[in-house]
GROMACS .gro file of N, CA and C in nm:
model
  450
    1UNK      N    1   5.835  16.179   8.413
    1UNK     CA    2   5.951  16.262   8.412
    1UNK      C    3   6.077  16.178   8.415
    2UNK      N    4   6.168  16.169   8.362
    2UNK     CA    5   6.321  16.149   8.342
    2UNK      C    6   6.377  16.263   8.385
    3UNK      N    7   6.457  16.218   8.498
    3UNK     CA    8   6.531  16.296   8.562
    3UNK      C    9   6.707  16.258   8.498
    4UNK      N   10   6.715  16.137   8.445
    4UNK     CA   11   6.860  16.113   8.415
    4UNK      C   12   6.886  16.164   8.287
    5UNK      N   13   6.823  16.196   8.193
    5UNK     CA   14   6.898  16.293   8.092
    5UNK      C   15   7.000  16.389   8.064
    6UNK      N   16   7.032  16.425   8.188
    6UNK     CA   17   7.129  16.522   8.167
    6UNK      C   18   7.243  16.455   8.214
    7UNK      N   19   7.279  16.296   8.284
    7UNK     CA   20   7.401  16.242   8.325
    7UNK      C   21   7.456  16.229   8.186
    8UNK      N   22   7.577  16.190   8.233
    8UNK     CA   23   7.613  16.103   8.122
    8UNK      C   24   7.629  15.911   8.150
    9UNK      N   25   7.598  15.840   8.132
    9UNK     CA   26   7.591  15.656   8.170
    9UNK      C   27   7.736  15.641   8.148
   10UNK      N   28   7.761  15.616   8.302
   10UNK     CA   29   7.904  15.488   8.291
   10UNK      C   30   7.907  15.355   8.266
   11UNK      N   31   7.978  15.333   8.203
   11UNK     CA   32   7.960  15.150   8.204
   11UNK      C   33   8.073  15.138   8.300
   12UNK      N   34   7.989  14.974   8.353
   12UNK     CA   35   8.056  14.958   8.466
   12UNK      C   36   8.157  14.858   8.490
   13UNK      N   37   8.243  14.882   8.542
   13UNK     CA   38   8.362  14.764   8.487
   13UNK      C   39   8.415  14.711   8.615
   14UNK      N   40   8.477  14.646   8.627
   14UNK     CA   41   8.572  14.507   8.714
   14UNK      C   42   8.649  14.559   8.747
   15UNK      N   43   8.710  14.600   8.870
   15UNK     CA   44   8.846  14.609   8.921
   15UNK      C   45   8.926  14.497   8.922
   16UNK      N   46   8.988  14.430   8.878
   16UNK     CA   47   9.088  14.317   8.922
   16UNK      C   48   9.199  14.344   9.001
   17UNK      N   49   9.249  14.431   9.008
   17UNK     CA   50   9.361  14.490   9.093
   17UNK      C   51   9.321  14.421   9.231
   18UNK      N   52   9.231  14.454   9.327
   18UNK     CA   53   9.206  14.420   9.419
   18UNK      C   54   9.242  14.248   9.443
   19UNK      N   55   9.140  14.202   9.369
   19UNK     CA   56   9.146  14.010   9.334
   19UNK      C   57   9.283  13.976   9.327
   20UNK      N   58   9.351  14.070   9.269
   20UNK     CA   59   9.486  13.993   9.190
   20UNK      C   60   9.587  13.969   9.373
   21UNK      N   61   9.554  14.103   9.412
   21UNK     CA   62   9.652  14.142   9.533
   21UNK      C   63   9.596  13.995   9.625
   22UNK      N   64   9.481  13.998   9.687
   22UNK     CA   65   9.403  13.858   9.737
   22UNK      C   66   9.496  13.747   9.728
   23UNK      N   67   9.484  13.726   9.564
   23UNK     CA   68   9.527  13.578   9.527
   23UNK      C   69   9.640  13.604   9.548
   24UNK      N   70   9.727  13.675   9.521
   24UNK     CA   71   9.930  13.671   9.544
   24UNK      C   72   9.915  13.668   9.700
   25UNK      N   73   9.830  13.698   9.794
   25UNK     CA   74   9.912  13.735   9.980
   25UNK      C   75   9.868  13.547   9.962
   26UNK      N   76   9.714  13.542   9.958
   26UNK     CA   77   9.696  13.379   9.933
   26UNK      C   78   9.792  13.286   9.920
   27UNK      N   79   9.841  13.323   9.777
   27UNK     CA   80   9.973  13.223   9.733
   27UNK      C   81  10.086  13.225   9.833
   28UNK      N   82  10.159  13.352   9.883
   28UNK     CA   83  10.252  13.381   9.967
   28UNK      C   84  10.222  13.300  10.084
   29UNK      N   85  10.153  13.322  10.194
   29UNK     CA   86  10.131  13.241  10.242
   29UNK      C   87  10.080  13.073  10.263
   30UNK      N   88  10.050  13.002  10.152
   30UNK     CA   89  10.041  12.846  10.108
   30UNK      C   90  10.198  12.843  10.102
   31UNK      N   91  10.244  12.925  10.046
   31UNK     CA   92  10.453  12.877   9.993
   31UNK      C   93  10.463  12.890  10.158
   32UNK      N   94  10.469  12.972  10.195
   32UNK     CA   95  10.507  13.016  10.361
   32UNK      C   96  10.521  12.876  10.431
   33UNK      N   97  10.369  12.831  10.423
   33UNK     CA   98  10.336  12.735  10.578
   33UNK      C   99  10.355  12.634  10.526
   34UNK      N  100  10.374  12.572  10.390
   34UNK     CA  101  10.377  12.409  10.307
   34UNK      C  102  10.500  12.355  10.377
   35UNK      N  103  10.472  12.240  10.434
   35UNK     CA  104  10.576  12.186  10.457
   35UNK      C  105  10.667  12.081  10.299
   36UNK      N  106  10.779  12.014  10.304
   36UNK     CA  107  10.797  11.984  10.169
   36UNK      C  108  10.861  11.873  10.235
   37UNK      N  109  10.806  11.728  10.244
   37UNK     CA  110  10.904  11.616  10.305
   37UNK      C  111  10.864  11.545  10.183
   38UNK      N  112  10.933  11.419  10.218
   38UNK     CA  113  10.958  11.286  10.084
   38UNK      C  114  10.866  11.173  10.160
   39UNK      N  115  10.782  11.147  10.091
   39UNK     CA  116  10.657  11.050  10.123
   39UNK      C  117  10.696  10.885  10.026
   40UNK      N  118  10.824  10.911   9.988
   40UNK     CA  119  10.845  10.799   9.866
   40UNK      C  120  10.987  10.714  10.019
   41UNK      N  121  11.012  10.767  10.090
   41UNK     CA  122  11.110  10.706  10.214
   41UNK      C  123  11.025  10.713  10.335
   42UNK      N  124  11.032  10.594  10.401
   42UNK     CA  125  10.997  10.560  10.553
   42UNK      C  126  11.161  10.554  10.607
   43UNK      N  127  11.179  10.632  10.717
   43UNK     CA  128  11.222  10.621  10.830
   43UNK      C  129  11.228  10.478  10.901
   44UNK      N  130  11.257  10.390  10.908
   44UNK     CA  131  11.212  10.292  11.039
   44UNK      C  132  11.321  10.228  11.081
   45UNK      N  133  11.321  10.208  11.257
   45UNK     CA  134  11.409  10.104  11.248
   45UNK      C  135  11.342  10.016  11.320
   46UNK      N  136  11.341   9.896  11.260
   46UNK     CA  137  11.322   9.750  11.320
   46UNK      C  138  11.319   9.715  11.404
   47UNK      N  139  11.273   9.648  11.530
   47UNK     CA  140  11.328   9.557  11.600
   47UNK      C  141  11.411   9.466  11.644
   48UNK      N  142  11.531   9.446  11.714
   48UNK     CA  143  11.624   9.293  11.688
   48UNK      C  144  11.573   9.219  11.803
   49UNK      N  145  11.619   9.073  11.727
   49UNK     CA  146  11.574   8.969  11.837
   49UNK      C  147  11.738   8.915  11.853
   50UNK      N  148  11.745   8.895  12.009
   50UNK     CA  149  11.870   8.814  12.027
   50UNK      C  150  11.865   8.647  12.066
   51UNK      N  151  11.752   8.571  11.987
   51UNK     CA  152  11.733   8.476  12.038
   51UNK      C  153  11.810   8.431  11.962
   52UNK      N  154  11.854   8.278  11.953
   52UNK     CA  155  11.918   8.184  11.852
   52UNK      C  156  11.855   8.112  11.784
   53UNK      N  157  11.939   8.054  11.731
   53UNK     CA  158  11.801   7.955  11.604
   53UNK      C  159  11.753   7.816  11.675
   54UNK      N  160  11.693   7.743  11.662
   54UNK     CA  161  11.645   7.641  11.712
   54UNK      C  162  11.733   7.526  11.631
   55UNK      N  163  11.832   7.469  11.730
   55UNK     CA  164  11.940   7.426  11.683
   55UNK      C  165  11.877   7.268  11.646
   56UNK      N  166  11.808   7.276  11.729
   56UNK     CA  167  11.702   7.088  11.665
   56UNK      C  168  11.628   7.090  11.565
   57UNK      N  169  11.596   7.037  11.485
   57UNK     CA  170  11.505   6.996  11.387
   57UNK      C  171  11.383   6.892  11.485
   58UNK      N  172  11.214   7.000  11.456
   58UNK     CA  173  11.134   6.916  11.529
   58UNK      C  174  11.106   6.796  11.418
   59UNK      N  175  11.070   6.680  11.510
   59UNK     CA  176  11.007   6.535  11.465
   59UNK      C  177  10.912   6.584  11.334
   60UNK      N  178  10.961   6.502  11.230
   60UNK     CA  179  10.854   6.540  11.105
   60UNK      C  180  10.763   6.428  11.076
   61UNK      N  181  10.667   6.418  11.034
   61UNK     CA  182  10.560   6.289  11.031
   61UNK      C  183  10.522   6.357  10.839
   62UNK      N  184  10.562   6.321  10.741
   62UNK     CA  185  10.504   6.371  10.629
   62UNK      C  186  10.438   6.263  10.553
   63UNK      N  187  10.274   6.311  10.570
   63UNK     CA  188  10.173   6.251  10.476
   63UNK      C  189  10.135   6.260  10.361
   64UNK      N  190  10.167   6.198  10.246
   64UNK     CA  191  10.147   6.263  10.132
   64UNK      C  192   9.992   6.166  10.046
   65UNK      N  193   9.902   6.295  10.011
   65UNK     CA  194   9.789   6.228   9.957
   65UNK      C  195   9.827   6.223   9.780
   66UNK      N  196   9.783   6.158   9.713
   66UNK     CA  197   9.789   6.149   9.558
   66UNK      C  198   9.634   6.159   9.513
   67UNK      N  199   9.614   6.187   9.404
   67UNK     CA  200   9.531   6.206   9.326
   67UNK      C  201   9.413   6.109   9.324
   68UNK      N  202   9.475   5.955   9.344
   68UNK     CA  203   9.368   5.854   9.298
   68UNK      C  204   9.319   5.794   9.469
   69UNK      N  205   9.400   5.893   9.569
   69UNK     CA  206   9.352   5.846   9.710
   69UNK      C  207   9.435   5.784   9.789
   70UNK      N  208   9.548   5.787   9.708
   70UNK     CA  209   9.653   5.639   9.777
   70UNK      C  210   9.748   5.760   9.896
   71UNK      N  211   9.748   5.716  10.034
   71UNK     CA  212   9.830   5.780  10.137
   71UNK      C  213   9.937   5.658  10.170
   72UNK      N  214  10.038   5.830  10.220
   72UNK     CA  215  10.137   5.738  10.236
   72UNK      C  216  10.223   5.814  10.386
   73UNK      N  217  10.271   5.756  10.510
   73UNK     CA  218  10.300   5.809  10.588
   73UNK      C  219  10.442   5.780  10.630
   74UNK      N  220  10.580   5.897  10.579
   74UNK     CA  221  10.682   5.897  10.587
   74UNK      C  222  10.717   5.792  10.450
   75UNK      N  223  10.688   5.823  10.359
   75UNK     CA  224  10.710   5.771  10.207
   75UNK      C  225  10.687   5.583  10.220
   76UNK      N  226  10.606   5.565  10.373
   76UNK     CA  227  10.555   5.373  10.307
   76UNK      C  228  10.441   5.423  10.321
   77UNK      N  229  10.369   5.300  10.195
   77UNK     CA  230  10.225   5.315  10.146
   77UNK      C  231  10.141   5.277  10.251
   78UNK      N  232  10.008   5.335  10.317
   78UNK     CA  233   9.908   5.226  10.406
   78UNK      C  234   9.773   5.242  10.354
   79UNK      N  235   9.708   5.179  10.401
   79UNK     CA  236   9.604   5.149  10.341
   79UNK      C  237   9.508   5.230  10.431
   80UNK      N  238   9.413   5.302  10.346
   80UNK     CA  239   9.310   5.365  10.381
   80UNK      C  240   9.191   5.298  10.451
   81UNK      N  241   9.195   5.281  10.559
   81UNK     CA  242   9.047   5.192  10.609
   81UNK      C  243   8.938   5.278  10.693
   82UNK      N  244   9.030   5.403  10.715
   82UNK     CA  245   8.938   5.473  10.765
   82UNK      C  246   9.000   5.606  10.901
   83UNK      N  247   8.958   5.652  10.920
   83UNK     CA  248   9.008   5.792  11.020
   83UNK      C  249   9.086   5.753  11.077
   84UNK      N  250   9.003   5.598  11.154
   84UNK     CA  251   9.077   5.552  11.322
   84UNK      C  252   9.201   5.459  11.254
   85UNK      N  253   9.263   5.435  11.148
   85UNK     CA  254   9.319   5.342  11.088
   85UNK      C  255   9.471   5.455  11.060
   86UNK      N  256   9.441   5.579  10.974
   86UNK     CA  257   9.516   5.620  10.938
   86UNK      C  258   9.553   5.706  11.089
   87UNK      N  259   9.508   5.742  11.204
   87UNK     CA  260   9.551   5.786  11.326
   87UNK      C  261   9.645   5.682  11.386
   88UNK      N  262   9.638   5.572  11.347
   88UNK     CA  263   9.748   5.425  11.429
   88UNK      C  264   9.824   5.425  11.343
   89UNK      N  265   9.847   5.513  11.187
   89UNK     CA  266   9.943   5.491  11.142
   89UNK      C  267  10.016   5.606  11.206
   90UNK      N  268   9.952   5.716  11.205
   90UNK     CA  269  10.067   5.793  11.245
   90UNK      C  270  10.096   5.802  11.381
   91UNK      N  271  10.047   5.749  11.472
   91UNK     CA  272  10.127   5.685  11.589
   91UNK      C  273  10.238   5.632  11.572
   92UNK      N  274  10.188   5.534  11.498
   92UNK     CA  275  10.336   5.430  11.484
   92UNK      C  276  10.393   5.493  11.408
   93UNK      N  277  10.405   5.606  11.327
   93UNK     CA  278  10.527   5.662  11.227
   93UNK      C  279  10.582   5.760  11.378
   94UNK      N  280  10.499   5.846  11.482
   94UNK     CA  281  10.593   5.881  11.572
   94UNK      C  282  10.704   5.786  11.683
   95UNK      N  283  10.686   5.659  11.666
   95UNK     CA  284  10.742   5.586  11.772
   95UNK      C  285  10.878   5.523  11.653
   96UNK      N  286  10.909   5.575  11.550
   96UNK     CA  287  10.989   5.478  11.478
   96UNK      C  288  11.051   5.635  11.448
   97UNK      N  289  11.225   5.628  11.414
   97UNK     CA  290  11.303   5.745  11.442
   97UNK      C  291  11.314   5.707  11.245
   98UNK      N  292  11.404   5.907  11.278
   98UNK     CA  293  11.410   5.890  11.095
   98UNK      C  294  11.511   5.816  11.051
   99UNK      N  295  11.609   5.711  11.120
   99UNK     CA  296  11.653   5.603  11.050
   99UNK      C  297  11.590   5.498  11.044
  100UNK      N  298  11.496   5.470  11.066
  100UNK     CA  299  11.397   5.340  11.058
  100UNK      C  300  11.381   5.274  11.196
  101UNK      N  301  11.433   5.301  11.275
  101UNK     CA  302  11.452   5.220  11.406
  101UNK      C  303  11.354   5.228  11.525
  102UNK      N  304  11.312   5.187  11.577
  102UNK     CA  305  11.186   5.199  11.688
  102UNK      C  306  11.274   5.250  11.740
  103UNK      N  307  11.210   5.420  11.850
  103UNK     CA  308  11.235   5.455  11.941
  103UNK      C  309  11.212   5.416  12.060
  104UNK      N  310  11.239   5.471  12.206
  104UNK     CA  311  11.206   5.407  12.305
  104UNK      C  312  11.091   5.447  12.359
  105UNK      N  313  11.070   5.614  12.295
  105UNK     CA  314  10.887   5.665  12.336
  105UNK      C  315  10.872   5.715  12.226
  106UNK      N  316  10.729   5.773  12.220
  106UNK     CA  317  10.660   5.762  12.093
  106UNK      C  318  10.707   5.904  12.111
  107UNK      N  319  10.740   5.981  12.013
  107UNK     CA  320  10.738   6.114  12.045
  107UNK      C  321  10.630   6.214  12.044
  108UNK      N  322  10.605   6.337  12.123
  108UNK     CA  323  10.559   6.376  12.186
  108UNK      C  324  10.525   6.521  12.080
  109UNK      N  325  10.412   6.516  12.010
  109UNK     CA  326  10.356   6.624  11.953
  109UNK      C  327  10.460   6.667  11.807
  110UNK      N  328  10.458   6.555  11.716
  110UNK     CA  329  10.522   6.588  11.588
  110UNK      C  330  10.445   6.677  11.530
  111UNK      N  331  10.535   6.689  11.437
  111UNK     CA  332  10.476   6.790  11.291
  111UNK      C  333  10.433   6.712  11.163
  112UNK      N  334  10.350   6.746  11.166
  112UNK     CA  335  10.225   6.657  11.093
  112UNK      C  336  10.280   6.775  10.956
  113UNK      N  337  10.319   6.698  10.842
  113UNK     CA  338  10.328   6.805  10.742
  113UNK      C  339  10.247   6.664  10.576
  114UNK      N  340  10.149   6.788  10.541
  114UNK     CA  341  10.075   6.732  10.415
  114UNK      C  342  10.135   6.780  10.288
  115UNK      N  343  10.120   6.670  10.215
  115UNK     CA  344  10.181   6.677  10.094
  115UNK      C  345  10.045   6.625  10.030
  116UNK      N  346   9.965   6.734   9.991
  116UNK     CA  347   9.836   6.693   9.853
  116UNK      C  348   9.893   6.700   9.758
  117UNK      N  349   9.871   6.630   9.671
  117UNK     CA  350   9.844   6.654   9.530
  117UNK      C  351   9.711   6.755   9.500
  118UNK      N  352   9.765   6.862   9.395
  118UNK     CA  353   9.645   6.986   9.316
  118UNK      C  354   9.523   6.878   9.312
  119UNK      N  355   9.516   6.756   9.275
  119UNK     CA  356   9.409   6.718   9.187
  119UNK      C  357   9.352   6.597   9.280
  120UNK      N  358   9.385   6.602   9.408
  120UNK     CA  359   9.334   6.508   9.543
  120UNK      C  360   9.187   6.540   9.581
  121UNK      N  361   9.129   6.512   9.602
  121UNK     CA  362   8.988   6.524   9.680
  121UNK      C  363   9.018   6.582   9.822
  122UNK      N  364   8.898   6.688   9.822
  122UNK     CA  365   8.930   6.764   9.955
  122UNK      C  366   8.901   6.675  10.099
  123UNK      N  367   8.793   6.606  10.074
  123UNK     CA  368   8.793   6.493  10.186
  123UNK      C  369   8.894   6.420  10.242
  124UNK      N  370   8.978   6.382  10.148
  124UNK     CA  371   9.105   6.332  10.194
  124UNK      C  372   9.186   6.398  10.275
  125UNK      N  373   9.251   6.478  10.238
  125UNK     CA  374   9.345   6.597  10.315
  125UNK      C  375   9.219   6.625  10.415
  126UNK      N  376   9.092   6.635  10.483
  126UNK     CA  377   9.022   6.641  10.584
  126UNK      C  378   9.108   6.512  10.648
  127UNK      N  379   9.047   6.419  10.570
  127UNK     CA  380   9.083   6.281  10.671
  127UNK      C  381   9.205   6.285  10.720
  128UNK      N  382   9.301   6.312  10.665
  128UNK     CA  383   9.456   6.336  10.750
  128UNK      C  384   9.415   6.436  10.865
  129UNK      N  385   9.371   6.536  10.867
  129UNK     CA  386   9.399   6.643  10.962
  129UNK      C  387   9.257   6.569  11.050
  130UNK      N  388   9.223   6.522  11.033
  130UNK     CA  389   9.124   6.422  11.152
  130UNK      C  390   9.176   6.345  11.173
  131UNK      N  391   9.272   6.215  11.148
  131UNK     CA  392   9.366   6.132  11.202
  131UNK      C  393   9.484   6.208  11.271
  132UNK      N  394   9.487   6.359  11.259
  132UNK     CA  395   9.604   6.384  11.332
  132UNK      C  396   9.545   6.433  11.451
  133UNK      N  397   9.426   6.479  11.425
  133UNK     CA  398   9.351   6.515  11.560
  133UNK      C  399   9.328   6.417  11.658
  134UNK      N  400   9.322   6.302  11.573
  134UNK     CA  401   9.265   6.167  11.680
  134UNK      C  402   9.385   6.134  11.714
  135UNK      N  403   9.473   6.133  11.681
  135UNK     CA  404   9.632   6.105  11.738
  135UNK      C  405   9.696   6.164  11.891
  136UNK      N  406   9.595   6.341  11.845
  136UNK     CA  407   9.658   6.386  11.973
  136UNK      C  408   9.780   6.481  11.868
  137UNK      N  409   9.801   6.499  11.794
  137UNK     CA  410   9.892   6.587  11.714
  137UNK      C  411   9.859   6.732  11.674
  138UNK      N  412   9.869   6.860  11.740
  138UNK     CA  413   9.842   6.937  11.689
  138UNK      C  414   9.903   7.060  11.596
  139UNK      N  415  10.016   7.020  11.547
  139UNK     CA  416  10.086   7.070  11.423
  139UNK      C  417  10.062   7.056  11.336
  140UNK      N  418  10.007   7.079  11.259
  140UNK     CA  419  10.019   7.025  11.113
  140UNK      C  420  10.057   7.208  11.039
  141UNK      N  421  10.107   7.141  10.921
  141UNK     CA  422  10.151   7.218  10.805
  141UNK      C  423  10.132   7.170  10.678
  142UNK      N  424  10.086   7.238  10.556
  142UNK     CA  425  10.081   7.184  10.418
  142UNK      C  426  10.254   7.226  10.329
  143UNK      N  427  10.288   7.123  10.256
  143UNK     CA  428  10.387   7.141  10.204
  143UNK      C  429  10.322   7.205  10.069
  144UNK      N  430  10.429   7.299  10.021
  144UNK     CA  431  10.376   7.381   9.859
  144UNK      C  432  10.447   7.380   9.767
  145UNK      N  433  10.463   7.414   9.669
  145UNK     CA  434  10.571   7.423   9.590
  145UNK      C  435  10.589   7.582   9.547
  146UNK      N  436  10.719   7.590   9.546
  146UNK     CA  437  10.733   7.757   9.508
  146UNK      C  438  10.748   7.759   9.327
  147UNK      N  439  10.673   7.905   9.278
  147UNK     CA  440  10.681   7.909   9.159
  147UNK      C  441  10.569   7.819   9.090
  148UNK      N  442  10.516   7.862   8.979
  148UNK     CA  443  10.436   7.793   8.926
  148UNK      C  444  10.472   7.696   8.786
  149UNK      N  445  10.353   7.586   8.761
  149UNK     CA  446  10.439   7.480   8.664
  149UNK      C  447  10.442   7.516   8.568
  150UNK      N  448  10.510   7.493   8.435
  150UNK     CA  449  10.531   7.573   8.322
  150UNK      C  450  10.482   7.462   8.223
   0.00000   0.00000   0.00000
């Protein structure tokens, strides 16, 4: 038996009305609560320091290695004989002032600054910073050059 013969068949369709209303309160409220700041500016303020500059220049000791091995401590040449060799040089480069003149004490924890050459052996520049260790020197710094060679 068929009992539905006598309906007539609806087709059945989509309300969107409802959805549409949804998505607009949706939207209304995202605009509502969004905050809108600038993420391209920081705010900050800094820190100041009121110290002064360090009106002395510390003691400089500059070792410069070359390419084929040859060191040199405060631009005179010495001869490489070995760790404990190049540590008595730079003793004696702290006891002699930067006009050439023996001081009256050796000074007391210079700045050991290296000057490699790009194309030096890494052992070398070791061996300085082990003669500065055996010295008793614990500053050191590498000198660089700014900008690259053309």
């Amino acid at each position: 038996m068929d009992f539905r013969r006598g309906r007539k068949r609806e087709d059945p369709e989509i309300n969107l009305i409802p959805f549409i209303d949804v998505l607009l309160v949706v939207l209304i409220f995202l605009m509502v609560t969004t905050t809108y700041s600038k993420f391209t500016e920081l705010q900050i303020t800094l820190p100041t320091a009121d110290a002064e500059k360090a009106v002395e220049k510390p003691f400089e000791i500059n070792v410069t290695v070359d390419a084929k091995g040859n060191y040199t401590v405060n631009n005179v040449p010495v001869a490489f004989h070995g760790v404990a060799s190049l540590a008595d040089d730079l003793k004696r480069a702290a006891s002699i002032g930067p006009d050439g003149r023996p001081l009256a004490a050796p000074v007391k924890g210079p700045v050991i600054i290296v000057n490699a050459d790009q194309f030096a052996m890494h052992q070398m520049v070791i061996n300085v910073l082990e003669a500065a260790r055996m010295a008793g020197y614990d500053k050191l710094t590498f000198a660089a050059q700014t900008g690259g060679q053309k």
